[in-house]
Coordinates of C-alpha atoms in Angstrom, one line a residue:
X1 CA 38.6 -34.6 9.1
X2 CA 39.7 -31.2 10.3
X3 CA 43.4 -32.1 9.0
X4 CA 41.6 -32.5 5.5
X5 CA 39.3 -29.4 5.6
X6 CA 42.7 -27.5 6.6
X7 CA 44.3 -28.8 3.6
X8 CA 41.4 -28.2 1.2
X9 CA 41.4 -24.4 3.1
X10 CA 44.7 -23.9 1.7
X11 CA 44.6 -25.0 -1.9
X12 CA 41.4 -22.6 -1.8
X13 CA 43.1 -19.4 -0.8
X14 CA 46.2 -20.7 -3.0
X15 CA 43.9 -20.8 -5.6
X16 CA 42.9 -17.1 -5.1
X17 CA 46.1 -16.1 -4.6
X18 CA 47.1 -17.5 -8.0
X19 CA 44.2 -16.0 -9.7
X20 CA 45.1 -12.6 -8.8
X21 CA 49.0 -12.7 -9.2
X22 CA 49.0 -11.3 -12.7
X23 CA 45.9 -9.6 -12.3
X24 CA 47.7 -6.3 -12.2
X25 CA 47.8 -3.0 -9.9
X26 CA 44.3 -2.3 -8.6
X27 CA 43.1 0.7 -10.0
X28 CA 39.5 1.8 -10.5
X29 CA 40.5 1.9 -14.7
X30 CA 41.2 -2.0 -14.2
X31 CA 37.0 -2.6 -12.4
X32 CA 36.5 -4.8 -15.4
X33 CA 39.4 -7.2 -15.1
X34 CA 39.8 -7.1 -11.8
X35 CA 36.2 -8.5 -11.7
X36 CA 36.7 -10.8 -14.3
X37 CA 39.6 -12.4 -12.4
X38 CA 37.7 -12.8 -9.2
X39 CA 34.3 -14.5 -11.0
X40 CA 36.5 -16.8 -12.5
X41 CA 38.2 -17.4 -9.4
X42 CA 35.2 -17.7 -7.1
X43 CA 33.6 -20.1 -9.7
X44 CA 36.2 -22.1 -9.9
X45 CA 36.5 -22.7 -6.3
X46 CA 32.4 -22.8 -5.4
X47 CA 30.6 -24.7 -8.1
X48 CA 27.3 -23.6 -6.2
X49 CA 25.3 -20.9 -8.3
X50 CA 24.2 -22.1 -11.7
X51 CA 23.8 -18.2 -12.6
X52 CA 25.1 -15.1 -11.8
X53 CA 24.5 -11.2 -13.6
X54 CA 26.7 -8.4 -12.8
X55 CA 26.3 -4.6 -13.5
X56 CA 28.3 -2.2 -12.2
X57 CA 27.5 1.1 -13.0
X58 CA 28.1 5.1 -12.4
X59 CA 26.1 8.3 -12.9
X60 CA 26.3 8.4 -16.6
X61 CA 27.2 5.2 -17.9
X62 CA 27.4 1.4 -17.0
X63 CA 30.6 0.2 -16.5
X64 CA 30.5 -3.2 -16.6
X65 CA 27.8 -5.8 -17.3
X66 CA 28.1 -9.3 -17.8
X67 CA 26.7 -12.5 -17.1
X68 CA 28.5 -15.9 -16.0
X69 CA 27.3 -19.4 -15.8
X70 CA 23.7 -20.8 -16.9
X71 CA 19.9 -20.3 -16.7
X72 CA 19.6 -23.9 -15.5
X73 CA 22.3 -26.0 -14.0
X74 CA 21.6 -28.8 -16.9
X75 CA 21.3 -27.6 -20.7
X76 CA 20.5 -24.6 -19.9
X77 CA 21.4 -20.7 -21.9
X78 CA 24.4 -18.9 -21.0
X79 CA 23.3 -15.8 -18.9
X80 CA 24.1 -13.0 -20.2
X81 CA 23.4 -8.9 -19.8
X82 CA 19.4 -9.8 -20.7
X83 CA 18.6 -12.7 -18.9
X84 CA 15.8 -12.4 -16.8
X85 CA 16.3 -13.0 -12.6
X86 CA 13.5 -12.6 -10.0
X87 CA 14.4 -9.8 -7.8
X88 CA 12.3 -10.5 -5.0
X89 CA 11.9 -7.3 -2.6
X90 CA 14.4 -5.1 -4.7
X91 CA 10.7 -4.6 -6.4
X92 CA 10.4 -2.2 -3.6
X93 CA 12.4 0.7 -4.8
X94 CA 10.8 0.3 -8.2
X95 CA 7.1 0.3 -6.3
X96 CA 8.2 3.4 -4.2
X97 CA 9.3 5.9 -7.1
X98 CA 6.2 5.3 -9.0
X99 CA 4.1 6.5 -5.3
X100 CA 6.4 8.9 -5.3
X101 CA 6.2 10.2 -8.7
X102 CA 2.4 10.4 -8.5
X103 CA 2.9 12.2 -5.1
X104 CA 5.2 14.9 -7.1
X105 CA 2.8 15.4 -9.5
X106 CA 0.2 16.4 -6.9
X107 CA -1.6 12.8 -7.8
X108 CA -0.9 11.4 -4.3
X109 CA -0.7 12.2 -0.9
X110 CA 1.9 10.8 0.6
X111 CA 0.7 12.1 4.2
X112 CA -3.2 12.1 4.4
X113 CA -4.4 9.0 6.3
X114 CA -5.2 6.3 3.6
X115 CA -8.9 6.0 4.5
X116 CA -9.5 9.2 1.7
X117 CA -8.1 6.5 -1.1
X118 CA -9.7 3.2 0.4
X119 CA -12.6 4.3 2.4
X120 CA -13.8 1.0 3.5
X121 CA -10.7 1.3 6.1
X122 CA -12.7 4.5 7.9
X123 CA -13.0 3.6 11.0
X124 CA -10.0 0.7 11.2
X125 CA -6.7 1.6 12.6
X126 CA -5.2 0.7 9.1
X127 CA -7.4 3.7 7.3
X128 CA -5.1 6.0 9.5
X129 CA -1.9 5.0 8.6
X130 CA -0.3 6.6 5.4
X131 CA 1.1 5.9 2.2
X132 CA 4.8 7.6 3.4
X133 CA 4.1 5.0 6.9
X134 CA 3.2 2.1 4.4
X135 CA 6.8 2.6 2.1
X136 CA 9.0 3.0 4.9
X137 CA 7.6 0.0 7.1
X138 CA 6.2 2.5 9.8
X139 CA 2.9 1.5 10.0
X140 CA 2.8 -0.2 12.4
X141 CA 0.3 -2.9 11.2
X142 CA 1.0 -6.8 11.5
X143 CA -0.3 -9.4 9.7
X144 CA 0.9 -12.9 8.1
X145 CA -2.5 -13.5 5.9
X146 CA -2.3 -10.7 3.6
X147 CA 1.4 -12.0 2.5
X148 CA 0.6 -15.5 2.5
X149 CA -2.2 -14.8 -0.1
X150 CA -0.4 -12.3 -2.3
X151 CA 3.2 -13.7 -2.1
X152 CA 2.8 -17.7 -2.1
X153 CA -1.1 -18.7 -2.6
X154 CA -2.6 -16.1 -5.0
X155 CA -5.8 -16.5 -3.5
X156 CA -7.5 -13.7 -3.0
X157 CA -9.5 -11.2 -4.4
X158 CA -9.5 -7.1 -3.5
X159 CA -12.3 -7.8 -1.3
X160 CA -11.1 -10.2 0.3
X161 CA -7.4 -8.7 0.8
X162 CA -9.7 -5.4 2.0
X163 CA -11.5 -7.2 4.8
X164 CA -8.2 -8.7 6.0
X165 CA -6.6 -5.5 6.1
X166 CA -9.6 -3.9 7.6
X167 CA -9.2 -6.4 10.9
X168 CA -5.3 -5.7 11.2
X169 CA -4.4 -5.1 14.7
X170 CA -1.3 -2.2 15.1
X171 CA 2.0 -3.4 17.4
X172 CA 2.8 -1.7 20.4
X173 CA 5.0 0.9 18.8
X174 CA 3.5 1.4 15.5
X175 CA 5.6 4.2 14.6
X176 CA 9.0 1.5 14.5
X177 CA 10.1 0.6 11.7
X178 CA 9.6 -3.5 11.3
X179 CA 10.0 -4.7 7.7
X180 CA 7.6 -6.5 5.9
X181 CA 5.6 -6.7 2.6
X182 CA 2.8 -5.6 4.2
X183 CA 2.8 -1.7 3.1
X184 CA 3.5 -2.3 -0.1
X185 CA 1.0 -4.6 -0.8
X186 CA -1.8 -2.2 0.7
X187 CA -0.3 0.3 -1.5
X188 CA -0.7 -1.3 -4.3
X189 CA -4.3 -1.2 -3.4
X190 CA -4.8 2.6 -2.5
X191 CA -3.5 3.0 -6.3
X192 CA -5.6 0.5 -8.0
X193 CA -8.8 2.2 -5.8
X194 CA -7.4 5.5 -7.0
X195 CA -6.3 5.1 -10.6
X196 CA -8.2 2.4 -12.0
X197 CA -6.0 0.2 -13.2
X198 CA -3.3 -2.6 -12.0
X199 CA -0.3 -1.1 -9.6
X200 CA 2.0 -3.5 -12.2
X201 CA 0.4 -1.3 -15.5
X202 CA 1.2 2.1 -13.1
X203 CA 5.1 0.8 -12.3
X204 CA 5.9 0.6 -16.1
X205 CA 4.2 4.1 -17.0
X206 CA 5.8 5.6 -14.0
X207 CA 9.2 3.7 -13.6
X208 CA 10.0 1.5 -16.0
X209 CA 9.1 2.6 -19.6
X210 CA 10.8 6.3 -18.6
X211 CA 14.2 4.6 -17.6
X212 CA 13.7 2.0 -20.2
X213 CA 13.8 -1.1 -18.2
X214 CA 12.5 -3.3 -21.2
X215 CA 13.3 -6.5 -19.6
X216 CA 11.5 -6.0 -16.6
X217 CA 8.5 -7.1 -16.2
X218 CA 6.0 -8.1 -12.8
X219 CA 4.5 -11.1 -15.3
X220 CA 5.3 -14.9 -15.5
X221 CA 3.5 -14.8 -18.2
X222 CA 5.3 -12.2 -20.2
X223 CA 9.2 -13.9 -19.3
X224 CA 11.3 -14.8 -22.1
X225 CA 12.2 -17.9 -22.8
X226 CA 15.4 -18.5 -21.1
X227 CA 14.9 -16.3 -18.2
X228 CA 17.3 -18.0 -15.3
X229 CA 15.3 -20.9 -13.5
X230 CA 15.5 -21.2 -9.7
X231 CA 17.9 -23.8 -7.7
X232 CA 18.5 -24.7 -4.4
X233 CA 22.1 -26.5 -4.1
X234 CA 22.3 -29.5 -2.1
X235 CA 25.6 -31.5 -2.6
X236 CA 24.4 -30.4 -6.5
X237 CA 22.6 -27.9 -8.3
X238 CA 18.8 -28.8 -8.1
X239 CA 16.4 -27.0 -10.5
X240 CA 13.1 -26.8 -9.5
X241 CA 9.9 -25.1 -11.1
X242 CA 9.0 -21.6 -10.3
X243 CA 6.2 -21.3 -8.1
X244 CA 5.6 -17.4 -8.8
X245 CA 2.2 -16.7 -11.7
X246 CA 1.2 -13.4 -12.3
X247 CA -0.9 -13.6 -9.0
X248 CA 1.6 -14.0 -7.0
X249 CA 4.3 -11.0 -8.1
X250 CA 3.1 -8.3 -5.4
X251 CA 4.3 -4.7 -4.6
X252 CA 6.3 -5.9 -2.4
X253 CA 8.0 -8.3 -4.8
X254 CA 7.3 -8.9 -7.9
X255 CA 9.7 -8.5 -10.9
X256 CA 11.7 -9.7 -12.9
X257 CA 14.6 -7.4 -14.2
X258 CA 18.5 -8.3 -16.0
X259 CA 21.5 -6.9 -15.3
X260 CA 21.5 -4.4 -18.1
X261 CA 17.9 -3.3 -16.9
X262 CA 19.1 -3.1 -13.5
X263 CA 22.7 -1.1 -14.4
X264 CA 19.9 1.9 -16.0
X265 CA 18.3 1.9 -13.0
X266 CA 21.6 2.3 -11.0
X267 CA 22.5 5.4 -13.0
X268 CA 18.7 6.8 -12.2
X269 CA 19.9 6.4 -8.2
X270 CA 23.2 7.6 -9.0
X271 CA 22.2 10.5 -11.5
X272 CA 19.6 11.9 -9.4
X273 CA 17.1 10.9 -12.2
X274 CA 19.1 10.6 -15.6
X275 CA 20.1 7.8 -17.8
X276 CA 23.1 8.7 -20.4
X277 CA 23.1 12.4 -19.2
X278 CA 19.3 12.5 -20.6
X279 CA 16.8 13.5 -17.7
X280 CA 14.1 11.2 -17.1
X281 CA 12.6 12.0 -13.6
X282 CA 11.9 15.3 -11.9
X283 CA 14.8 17.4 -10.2
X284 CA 14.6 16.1 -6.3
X285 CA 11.7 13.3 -7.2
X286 CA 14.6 10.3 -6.7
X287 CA 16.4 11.7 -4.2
X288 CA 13.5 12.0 -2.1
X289 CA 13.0 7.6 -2.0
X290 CA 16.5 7.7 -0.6
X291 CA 15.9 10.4 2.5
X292 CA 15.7 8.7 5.7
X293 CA 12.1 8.5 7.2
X294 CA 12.7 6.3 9.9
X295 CA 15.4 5.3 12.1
X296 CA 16.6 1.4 12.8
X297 CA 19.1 -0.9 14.0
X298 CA 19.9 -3.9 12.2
X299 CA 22.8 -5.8 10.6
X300 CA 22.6 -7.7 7.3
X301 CA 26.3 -9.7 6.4
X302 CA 28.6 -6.8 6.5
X303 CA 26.1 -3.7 6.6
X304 CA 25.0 -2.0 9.7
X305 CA 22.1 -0.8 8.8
X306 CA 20.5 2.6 10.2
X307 CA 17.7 4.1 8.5
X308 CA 15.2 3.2 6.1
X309 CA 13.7 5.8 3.3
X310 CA 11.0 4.5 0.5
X311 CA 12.5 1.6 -1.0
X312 CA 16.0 1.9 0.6
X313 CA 17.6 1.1 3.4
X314 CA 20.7 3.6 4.5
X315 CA 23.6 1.2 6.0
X316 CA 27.4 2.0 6.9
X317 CA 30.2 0.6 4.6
X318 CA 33.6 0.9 5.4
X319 CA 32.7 4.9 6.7
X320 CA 30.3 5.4 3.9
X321 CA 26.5 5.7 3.6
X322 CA 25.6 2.4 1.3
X323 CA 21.7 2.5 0.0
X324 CA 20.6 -0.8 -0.9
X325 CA 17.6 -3.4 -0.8
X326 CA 17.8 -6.7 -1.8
X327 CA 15.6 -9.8 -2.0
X328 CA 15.5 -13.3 -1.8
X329 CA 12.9 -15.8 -2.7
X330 CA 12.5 -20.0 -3.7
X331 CA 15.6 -19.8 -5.7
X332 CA 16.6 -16.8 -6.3
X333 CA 18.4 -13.9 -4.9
X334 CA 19.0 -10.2 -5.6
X335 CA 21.9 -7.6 -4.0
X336 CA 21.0 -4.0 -5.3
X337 CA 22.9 -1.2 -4.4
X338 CA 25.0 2.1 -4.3
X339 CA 27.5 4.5 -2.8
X340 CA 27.5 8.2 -3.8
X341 CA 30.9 8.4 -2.1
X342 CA 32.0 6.8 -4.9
X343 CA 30.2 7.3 -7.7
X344 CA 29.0 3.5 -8.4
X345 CA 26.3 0.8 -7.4
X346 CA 26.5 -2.6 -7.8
X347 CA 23.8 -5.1 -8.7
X348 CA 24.1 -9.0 -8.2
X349 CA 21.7 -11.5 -9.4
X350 CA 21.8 -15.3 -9.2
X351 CA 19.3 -18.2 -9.5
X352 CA 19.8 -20.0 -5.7
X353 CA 19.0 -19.3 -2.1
X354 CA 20.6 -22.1 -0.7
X355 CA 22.9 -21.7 2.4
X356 CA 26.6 -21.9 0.8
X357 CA 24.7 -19.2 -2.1
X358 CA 23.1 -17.1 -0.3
X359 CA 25.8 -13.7 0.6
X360 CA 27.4 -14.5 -2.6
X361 CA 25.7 -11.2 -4.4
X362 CA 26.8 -9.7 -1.2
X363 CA 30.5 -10.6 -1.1
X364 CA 31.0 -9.4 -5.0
X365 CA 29.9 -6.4 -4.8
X366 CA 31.5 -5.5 -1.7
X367 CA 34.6 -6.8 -3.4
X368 CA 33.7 -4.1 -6.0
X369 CA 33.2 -1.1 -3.7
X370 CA 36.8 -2.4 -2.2
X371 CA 38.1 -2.3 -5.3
X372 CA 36.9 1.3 -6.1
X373 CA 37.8 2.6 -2.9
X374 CA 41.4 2.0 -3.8
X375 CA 42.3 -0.6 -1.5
X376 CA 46.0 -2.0 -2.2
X377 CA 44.1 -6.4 -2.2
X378 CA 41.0 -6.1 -1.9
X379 CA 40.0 -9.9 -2.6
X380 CA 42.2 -10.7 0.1
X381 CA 39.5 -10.3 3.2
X382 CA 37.4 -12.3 0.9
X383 CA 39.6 -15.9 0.5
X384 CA 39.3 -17.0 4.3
X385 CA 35.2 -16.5 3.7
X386 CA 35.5 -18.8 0.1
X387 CA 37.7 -21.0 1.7
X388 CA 34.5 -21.9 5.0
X389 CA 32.3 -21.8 2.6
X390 CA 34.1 -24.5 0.6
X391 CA 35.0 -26.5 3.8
X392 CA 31.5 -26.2 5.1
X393 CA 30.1 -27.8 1.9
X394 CA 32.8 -30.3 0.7
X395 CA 31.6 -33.3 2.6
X396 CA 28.4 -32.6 0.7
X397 CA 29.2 -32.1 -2.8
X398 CA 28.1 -34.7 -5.1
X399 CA 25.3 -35.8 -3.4
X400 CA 21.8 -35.5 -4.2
X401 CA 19.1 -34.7 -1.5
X402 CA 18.5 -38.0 0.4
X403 CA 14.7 -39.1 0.4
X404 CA 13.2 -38.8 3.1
X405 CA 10.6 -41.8 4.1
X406 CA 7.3 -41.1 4.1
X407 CA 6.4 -43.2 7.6
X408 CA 2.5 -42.3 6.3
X409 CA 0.4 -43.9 8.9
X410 CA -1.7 -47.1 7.1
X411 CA -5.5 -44.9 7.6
X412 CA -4.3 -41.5 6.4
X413 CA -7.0 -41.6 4.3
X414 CA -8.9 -40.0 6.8
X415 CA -7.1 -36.6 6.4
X416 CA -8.6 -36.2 2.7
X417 CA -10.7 -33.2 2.7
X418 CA -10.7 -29.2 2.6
X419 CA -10.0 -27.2 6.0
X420 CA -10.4 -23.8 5.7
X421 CA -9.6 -20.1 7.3
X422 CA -11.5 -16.8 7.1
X423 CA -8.2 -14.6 6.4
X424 CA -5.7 -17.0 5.4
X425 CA -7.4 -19.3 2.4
X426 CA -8.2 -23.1 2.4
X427 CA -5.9 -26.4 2.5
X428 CA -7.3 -29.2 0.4
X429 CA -5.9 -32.8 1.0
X430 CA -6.2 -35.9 -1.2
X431 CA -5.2 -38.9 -2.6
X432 CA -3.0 -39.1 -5.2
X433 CA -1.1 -42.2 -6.5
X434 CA -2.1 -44.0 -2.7
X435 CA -0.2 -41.0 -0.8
X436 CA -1.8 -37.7 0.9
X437 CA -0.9 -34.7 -1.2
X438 CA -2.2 -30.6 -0.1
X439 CA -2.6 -28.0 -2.1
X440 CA -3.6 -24.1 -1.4
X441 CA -3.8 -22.0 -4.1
X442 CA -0.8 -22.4 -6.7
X443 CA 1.4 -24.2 -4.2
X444 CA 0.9 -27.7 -4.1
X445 CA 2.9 -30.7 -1.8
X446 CA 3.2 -33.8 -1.9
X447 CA 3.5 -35.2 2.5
X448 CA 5.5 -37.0 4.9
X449 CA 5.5 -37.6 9.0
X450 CA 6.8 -37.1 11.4
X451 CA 7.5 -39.0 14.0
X452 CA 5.5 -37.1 16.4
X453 CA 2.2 -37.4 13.7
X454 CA 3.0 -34.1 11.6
X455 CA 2.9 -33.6 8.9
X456 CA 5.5 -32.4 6.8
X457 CA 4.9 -29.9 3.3
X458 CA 7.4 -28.6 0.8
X459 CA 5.0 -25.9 -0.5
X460 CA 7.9 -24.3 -1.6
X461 CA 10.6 -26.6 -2.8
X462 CA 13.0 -27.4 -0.3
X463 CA 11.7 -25.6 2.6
X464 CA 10.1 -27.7 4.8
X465 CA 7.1 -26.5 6.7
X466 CA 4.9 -28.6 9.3
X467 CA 0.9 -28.7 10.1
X468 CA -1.0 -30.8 12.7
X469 CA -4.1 -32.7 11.8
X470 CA -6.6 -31.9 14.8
X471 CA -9.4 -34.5 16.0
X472 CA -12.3 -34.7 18.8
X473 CA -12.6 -36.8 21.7
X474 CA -14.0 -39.3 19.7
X475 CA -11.3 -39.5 17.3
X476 CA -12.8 -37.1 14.8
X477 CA -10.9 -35.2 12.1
X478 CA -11.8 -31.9 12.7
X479 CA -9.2 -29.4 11.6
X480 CA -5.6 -28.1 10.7
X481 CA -3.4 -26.3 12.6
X482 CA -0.4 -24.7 10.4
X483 CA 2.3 -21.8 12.0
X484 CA 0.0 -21.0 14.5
X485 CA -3.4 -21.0 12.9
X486 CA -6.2 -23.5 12.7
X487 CA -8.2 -23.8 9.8
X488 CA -11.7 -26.1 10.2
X489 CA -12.5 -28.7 8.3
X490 CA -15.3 -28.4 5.7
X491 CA -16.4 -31.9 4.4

């Protein structure tokens, strides 16, 4: 086997190599081809991605802005510059200028203790933390429920997401940054207290209608058509459906953007707040998401990151300060970001988040900032990782996800019912065509077992999760235990 993979190893870097022999000198003037040549290489070789959206852009004008492949890995659109990709947690830097442009405008205050917006929280350590703690994930408050219910489940209510975050207990060193969506999300809350109306309706007054983002919106329910669908490979591309509704697109991530959408809002980062030399945000306003607020140490593929502003992280690349977020989700993933060293961002969108997939975005647009930064072969670094990634999934391809057996136990009848938690929601179990199936919320499973008695859930497609049935002494079902946390049975 390994005298095979070697082989296969070398026809993929030959195949590179080919690809780029008439490619020309690498010069920033040749960006476009020189991208070109490597997306048609790298598809060639990895057949993994159904969908991919470039945009490459500088301080006053996109520079290039394309999409390859399809929405859907059978019959579906050709992506282009409009279609529609989930970004996942790149909503944050969207969510983070609108705060901050209501902050500017004397709206907001980024640094008075939260309680003054929600004053339910007087009196809980979360009413003392502030909005600039809550962007830059120094707040020091943890929680699971809150992002359950607002990210996967969309069960909840204001109320209820108010008395969860009224019970949050703070870490140990609450003033160190650990990332999570839980900030955002009780933003979103201080400015639907304060302003009266949904954080989503406040992002496109403050954000998105001013750099006109027109394809980005944070509802299901207003996506066109052939917005890209989300895949998980598996020895072949497997569509699945979306399991985001407007419920579940949060502060912390919820859009939907395009690559020409998303090359605008590069230019705002790179600009300091114009699109096409025309000013659309105040003097300092953008610049201010990018400042470092709190220091970290952390590595992500290539980046080392070091600091973390509102929205952005700050990470060394190749000697230069990269800004970036990205996000990832049930099918979908999303590389955002820039250098002002030179003059250009790159975003990457593409509709899988399986294993071989997943650093793609990553890999093309560093490709892109080694192109710009005037290295002699810059795709050569990048053959030996295409090359494992292609060994690593060759004894797979063609081959559809095996089925796994169901081993269901002959009385698991006696699981049917509802089992329920205070902060994080309800499970409901039931029989459907003679086999258990759970549901809670929008996300719905059907069950297998292990061989140990749990029970396994895909309640988002192909990522298996497990849950214990618990019973008395006598036998008894009397609750569900799932990541940690029981939930009581109700009937």
């Amino acid at each position: 086997m390994k005298t095979i993979l070697s082989i296969f190893t070398t026809v993929i870097i030959l195949t590179f190599l080919t690809a780029f022999s008439t490619a020309g000198t690498t010069a920033p003037q040749d960006l476009p081809e020189k991208v070109e040549a490597f997306m048609a290489a790298l598809i060639e070789t990895l057949d993994v991605v159904p969908g991919y959206a470039i945009a490459i852009a500088g301080p006053e004008q996109a520079l290039f802005v394309k999409g390859y492949g399809t929405t859907k890995a059978e019959n579906g659109a050709p992506v282009d510059s409009h279609t529609q990709f989930y970004i996942a947690s790149s909503t944050k830097s969207l969510t983070a200028l609108a705060i901050a442009s209501l902050a500017e405008r004397g709206l907001l205050d980024l640094d008075t203790p939260i309680k003054n917006y929600l004053p339910s929280l007087a009196g809980a350590p979360a009413g003392e933390v502030t909005l600039s703690q809550l962007l830059s994930h120094s707040h020091g408050l943890m929680e699971e429920a809150l992002t359950l219910r607002t990210a996967f489940t969309g069960d909840y209510t204001q109320a209820i997401l108010i008395n969860i975050i009224r019970n949050l207990p703070l870490s140990e060193t609450p003033e160190a940054f650990a990332y999570s969506n839980t900030g955002y999300v009780i933003a979103s809350l201080v400015l639907e207290q304060t302003f009266g109306k949904s954080w989503k309706t406040i992002v496109e007054e403050e954000v998105l209608n001013p750099a006109g983002m027109t394809a980005t919106t944070a509802y299901v329910s207003a996506l066109q058509d052939d917005y890209a669908r989300p895949h998980s490979w598996y020895g072949v591309k497997n569509s699945f459906p979306l399991v985001k509704q407007d419920s579940t697109m949060h502060a912390a991530g919820g859009h939907f953007s395009s690559a020409a959408d998303m090359a605008r809002w590069l230019q705002v980062q790179l600009s300091g707040g114009s699109i096409n030399g025309e000013t659309i945000f105040a003097p300092g306003l953008v610049a201010g998401t990018h400042l470092p607020r709190v220091e970290l140490d952390a590595e992500f593929y290539t980046y080392k990151r070091h600091h973390y502003g509102y929205g952005w992280y700050q990470a060394d690349y190749d000697g230069m300060v990269m800004y970036h977020h990205f996000g990832s989700f049930s099918g979908y993933r999303s590389h955002v970001s820039f250098i002002p060293e030179l003059g250009i961002g790159v975003v990457v969108l593409i509709n899988d988040t399986s294993r071989p997939g997943f650093n793609l975005p990553d890999m093309i647009a560093n490709y892109v900032y080694d192109l710009a930064s005037g290295k002699e072969t810059p795709e050569t670094p990048y053959q030996a990782e295409i090359a494992k990634i292609a060994e690593m999934i060759a004894p797979m391809a063609g081959h559809s996800p095996p089925d796994r057996p169901r081993n269901a136990p002959g009385d698991e009848a006696k699981y049917v019912g509802s089992y329920s938690n205070p902060e994080f929601g309800t499970f409901h179990f039931e029989m459907k065509d003679g086999e258990l199936q759970v549901s809670i919320g929008i996300l719905s499973s059907k069950t297998t077992y292990m061989d140990d008695g749990a029970i396994r859930m895909e309640l988002t497609p192909y990522q298996g999760t497990l849950g214990v049935f618990q019973e008395d002494e006598n036998g008894t079902i009397t609750g569900f235990r799932f990541r940690g946390t029981s939930y009581t049975r109700l009937d």
